[in-house]
Short mmCIF file of C-alpha atoms and ligand atoms in Angstrom, two decimals:
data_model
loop_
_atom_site.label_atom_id
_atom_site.label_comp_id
_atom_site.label_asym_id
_atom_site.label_seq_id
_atom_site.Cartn_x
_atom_site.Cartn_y
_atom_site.Cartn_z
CA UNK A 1 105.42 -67.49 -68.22
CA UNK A 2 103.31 -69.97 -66.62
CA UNK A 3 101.00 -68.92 -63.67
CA UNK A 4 102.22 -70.25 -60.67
CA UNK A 5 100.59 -72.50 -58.43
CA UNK A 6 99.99 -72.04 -54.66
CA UNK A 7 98.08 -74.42 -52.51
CA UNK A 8 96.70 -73.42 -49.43
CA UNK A 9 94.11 -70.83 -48.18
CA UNK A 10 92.83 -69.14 -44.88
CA UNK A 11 95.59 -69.26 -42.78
CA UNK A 12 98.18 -66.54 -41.96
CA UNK A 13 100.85 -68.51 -43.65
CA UNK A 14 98.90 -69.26 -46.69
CA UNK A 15 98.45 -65.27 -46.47
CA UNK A 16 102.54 -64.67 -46.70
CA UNK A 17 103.24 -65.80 -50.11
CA UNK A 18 99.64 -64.47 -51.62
CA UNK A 19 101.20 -61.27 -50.55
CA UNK A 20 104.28 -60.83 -51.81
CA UNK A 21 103.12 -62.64 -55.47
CA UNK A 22 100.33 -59.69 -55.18
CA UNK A 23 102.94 -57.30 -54.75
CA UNK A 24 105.32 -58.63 -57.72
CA UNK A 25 101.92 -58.53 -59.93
CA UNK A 26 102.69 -62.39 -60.39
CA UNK A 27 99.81 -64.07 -62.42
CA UNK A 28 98.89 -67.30 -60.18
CA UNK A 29 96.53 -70.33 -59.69
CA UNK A 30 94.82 -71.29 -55.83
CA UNK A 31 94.11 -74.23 -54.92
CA UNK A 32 92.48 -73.46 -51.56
CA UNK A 33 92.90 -75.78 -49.81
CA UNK A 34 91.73 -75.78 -45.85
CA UNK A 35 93.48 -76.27 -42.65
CA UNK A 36 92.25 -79.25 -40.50
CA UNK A 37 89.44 -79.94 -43.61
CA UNK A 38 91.78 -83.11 -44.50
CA UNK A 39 92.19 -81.72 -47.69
CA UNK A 40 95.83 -81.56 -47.04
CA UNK A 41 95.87 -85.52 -45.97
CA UNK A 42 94.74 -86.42 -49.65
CA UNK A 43 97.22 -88.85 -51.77
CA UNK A 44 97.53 -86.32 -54.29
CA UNK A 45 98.16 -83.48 -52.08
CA UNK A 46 101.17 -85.87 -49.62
CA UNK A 47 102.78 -86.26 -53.08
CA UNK A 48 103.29 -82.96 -53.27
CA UNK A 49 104.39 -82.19 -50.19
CA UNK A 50 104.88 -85.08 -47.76
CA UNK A 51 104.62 -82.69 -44.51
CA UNK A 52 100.27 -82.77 -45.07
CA UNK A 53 100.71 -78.30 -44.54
CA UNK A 54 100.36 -75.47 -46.23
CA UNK A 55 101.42 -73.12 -47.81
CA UNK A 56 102.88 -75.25 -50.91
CA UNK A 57 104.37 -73.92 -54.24
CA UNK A 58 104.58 -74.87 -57.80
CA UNK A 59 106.46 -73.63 -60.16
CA UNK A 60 106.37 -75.10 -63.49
CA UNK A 61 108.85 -72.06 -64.83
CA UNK A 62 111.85 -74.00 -63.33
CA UNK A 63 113.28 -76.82 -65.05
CA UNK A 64 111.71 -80.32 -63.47
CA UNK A 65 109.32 -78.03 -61.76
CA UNK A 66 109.54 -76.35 -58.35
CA UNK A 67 107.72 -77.51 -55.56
CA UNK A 68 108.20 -75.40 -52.56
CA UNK A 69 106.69 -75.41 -49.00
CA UNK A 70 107.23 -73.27 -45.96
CA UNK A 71 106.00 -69.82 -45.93
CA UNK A 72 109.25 -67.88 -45.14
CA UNK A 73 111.07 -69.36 -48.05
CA UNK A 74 108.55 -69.25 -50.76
CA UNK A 75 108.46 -65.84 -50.17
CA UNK A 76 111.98 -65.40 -49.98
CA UNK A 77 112.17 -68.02 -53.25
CA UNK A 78 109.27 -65.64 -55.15
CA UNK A 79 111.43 -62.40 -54.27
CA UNK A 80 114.59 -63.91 -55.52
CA UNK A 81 113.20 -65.03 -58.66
CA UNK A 82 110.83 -62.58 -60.09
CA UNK A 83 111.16 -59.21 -57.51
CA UNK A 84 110.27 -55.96 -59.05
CA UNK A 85 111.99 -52.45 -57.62
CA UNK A 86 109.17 -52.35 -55.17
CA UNK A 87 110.37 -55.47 -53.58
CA UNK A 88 113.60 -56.62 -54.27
CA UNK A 89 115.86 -59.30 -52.71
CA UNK A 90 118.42 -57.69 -50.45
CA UNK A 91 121.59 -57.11 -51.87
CA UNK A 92 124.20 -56.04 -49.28
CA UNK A 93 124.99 -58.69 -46.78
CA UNK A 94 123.99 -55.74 -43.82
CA UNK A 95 120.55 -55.56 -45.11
CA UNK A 96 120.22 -59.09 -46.52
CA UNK A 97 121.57 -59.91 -42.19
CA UNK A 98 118.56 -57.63 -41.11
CA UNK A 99 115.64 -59.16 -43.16
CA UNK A 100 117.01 -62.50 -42.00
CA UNK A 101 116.68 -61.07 -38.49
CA UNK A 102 113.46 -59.94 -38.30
CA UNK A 103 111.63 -62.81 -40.75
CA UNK A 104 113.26 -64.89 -38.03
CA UNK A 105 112.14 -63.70 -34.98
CA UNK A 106 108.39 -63.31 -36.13
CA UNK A 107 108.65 -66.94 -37.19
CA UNK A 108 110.49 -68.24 -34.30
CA UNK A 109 108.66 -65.89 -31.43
CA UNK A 110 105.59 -64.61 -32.41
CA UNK A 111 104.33 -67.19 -35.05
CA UNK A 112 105.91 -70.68 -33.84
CA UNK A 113 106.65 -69.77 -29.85
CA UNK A 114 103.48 -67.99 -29.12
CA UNK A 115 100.73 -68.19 -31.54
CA UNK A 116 100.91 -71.32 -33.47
CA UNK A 117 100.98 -72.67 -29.73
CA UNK A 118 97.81 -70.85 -28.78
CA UNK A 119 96.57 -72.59 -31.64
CA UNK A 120 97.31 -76.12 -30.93
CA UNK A 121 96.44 -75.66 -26.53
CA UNK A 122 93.28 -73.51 -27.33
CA UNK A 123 91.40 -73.82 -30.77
CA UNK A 124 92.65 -77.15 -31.57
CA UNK A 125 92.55 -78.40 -27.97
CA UNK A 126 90.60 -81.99 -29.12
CA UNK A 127 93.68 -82.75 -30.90
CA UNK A 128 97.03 -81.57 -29.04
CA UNK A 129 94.94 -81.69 -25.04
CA UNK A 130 93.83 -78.40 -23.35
CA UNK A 131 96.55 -76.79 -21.74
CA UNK A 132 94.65 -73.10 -20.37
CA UNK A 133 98.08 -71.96 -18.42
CA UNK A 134 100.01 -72.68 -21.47
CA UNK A 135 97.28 -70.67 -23.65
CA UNK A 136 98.23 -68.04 -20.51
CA UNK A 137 101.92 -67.93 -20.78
CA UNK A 138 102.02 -67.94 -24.46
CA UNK A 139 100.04 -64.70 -24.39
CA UNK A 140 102.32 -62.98 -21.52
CA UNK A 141 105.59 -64.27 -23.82
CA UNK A 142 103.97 -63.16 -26.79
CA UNK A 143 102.85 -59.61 -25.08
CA UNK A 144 107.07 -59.23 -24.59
CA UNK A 145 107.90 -59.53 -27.74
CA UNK A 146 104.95 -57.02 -29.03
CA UNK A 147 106.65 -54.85 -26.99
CA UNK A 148 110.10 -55.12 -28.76
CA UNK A 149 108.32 -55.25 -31.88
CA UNK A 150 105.93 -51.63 -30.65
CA UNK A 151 109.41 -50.04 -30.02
CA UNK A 152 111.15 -51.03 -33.44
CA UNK A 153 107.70 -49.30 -35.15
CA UNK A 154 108.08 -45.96 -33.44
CA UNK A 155 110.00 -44.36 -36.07
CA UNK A 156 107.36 -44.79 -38.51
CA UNK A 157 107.88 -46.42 -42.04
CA UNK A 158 108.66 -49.86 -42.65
CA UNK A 159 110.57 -52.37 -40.11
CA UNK A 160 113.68 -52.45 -41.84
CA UNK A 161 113.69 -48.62 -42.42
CA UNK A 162 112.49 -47.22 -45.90
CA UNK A 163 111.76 -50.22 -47.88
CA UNK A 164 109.04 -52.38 -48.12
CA UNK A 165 110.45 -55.96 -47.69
CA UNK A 166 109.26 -59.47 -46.67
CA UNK A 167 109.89 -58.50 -42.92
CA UNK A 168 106.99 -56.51 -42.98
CA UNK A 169 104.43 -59.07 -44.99
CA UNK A 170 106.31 -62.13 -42.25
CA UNK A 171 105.11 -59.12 -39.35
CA UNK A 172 102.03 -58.22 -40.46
CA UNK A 173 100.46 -61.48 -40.87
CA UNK A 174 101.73 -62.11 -37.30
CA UNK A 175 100.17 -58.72 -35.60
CA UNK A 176 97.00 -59.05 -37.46
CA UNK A 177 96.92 -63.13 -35.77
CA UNK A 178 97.95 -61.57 -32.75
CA UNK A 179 94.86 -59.14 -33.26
CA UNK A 180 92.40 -61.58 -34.17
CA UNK A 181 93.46 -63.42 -31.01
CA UNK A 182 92.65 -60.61 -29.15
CA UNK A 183 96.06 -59.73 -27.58
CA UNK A 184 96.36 -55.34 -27.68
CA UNK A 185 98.78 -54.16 -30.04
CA UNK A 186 100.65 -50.96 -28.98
CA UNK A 187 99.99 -47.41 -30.46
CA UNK A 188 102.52 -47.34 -33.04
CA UNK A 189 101.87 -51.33 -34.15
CA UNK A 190 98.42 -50.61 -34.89
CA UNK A 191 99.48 -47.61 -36.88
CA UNK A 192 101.80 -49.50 -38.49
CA UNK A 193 99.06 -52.40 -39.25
CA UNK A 194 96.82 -50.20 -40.23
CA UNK A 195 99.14 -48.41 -43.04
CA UNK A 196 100.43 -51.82 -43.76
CA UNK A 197 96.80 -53.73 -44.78
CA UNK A 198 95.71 -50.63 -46.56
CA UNK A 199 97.67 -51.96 -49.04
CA UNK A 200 96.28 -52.49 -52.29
CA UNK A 201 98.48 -55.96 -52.78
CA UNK A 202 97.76 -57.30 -49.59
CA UNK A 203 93.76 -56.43 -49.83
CA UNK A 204 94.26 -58.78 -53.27
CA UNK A 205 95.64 -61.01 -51.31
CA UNK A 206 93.40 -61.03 -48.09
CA UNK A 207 90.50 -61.85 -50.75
CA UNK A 208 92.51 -64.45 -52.30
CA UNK A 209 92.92 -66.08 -48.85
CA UNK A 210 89.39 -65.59 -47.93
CA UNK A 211 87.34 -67.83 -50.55
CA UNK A 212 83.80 -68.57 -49.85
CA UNK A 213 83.85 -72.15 -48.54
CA UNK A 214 81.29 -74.91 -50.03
N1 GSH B 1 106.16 -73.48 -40.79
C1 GSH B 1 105.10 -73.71 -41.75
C2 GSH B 1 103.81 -74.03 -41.01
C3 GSH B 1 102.77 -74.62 -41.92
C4 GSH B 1 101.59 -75.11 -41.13
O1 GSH B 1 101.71 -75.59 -39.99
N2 GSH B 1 100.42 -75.03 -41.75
C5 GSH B 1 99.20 -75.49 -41.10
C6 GSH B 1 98.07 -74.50 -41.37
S1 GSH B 1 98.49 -72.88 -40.83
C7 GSH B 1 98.79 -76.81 -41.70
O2 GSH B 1 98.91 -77.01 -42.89
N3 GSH B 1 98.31 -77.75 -40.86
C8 GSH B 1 97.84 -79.05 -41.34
C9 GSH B 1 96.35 -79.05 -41.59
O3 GSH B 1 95.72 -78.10 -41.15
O4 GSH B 1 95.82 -79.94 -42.19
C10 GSH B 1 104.95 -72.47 -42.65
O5 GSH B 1 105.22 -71.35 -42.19
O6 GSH B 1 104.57 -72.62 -43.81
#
């Protein structure tokens, strides 16, 4: 099997599918590549993937090659194709429903609706225009859904129960960004963070992410 190729690096969505190839033990190639370095603007790099973001996958394994982009379904794609017993695509429509949930509503609320706005009103004000009550009320709406999130953790384990899934490498990536922009994760989210990044695949992965830059 050829090693497959990711492009992309430092981010919390280059993070997602790092993760989960650590976790199948997938052999891979990085081409990190930086956020706002215009590194993602080059003409080989739009040829790949027209949209100028990453994450981006490669796969040479499929017939006519594979290229892939957005986080949520390259992991979902890398799950499908080579999971292990450890992490395995869903196979009962209840469960399969349930992953869909949850990798949903991090995207939609916590990464798109909250953060990813931060993002673009606050760190990368010179480009999208300063917008300090939007930076405000994306932390409050973010803060309610941490909330909802705190109260699905207090049972311990994983998000979706006993299993390990993508849910929980789609959430973690998201409370860890929440973290790192200082919002206060409840008692049993931190717990749950904490058990979570002790992780052997996702400390692979974190390093993976992390290159030294030139
Ligand atoms: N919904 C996409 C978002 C991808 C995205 O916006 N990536 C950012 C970095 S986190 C990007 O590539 N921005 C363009 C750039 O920084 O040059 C995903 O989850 O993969």
């Amino acid at each position: 099997m050829r090693p497959i190729e990711f492009w992309g690096a430092y981010t919390s969505r280059t993070l997602r599918p790092l993760w989960v190839a650590e976790e199948l033990g997938l052999a891979y190639q990085l081409h990190p590549i930086a956020p706002r370095s215009g590194e993602t603007q080059t003409e080989a790099f739009t040829r790949l993937n027209p949209k100028q973001k990453i994450p981006c996958l490669v796969d040479g394994n499929v017939p006519g090659t594979l290229v892939l982009t957005e986080s949520l379904p390259i992991g979902r794609y890398l799950i499908a194709a080579y999971g292990t017993k450890a992490l395995a695509a869903p196979t009962l429509p209840l469960q399969a429903a349930r992953e869909d949930e949850w990798c949903c509503y991090v995207l939609a609320e916590l990464d798109e609706t909250s953060l990813y706005v931060i993002r673009r009103h606050r760190d990368l004000a010179h480009i999208y225009g300063e917008g300090p009550e939007v930076v405000q009320a994306c932390f409050e709406y973010l803060d309610r859904h941490l909330k909802v999130v705190d109260a699905a953790l207090e049972k311990g384990g994983f998000i979706l129960g006993d299993s390990f899934s993508l849910a929980d490498i789609m959430l973690v990536s998201c409370l860890a960004w929440a973290k790192d922009y200082g919002a206060t994760l409840r008692p049993a989210s931190e717990a749950y963070l904490q058990r979570m990044t002790g992780r052997s695949a996702y400390q692979r992965a974190l390093a993976a992410n992390t290159p030294a830059q030139a």
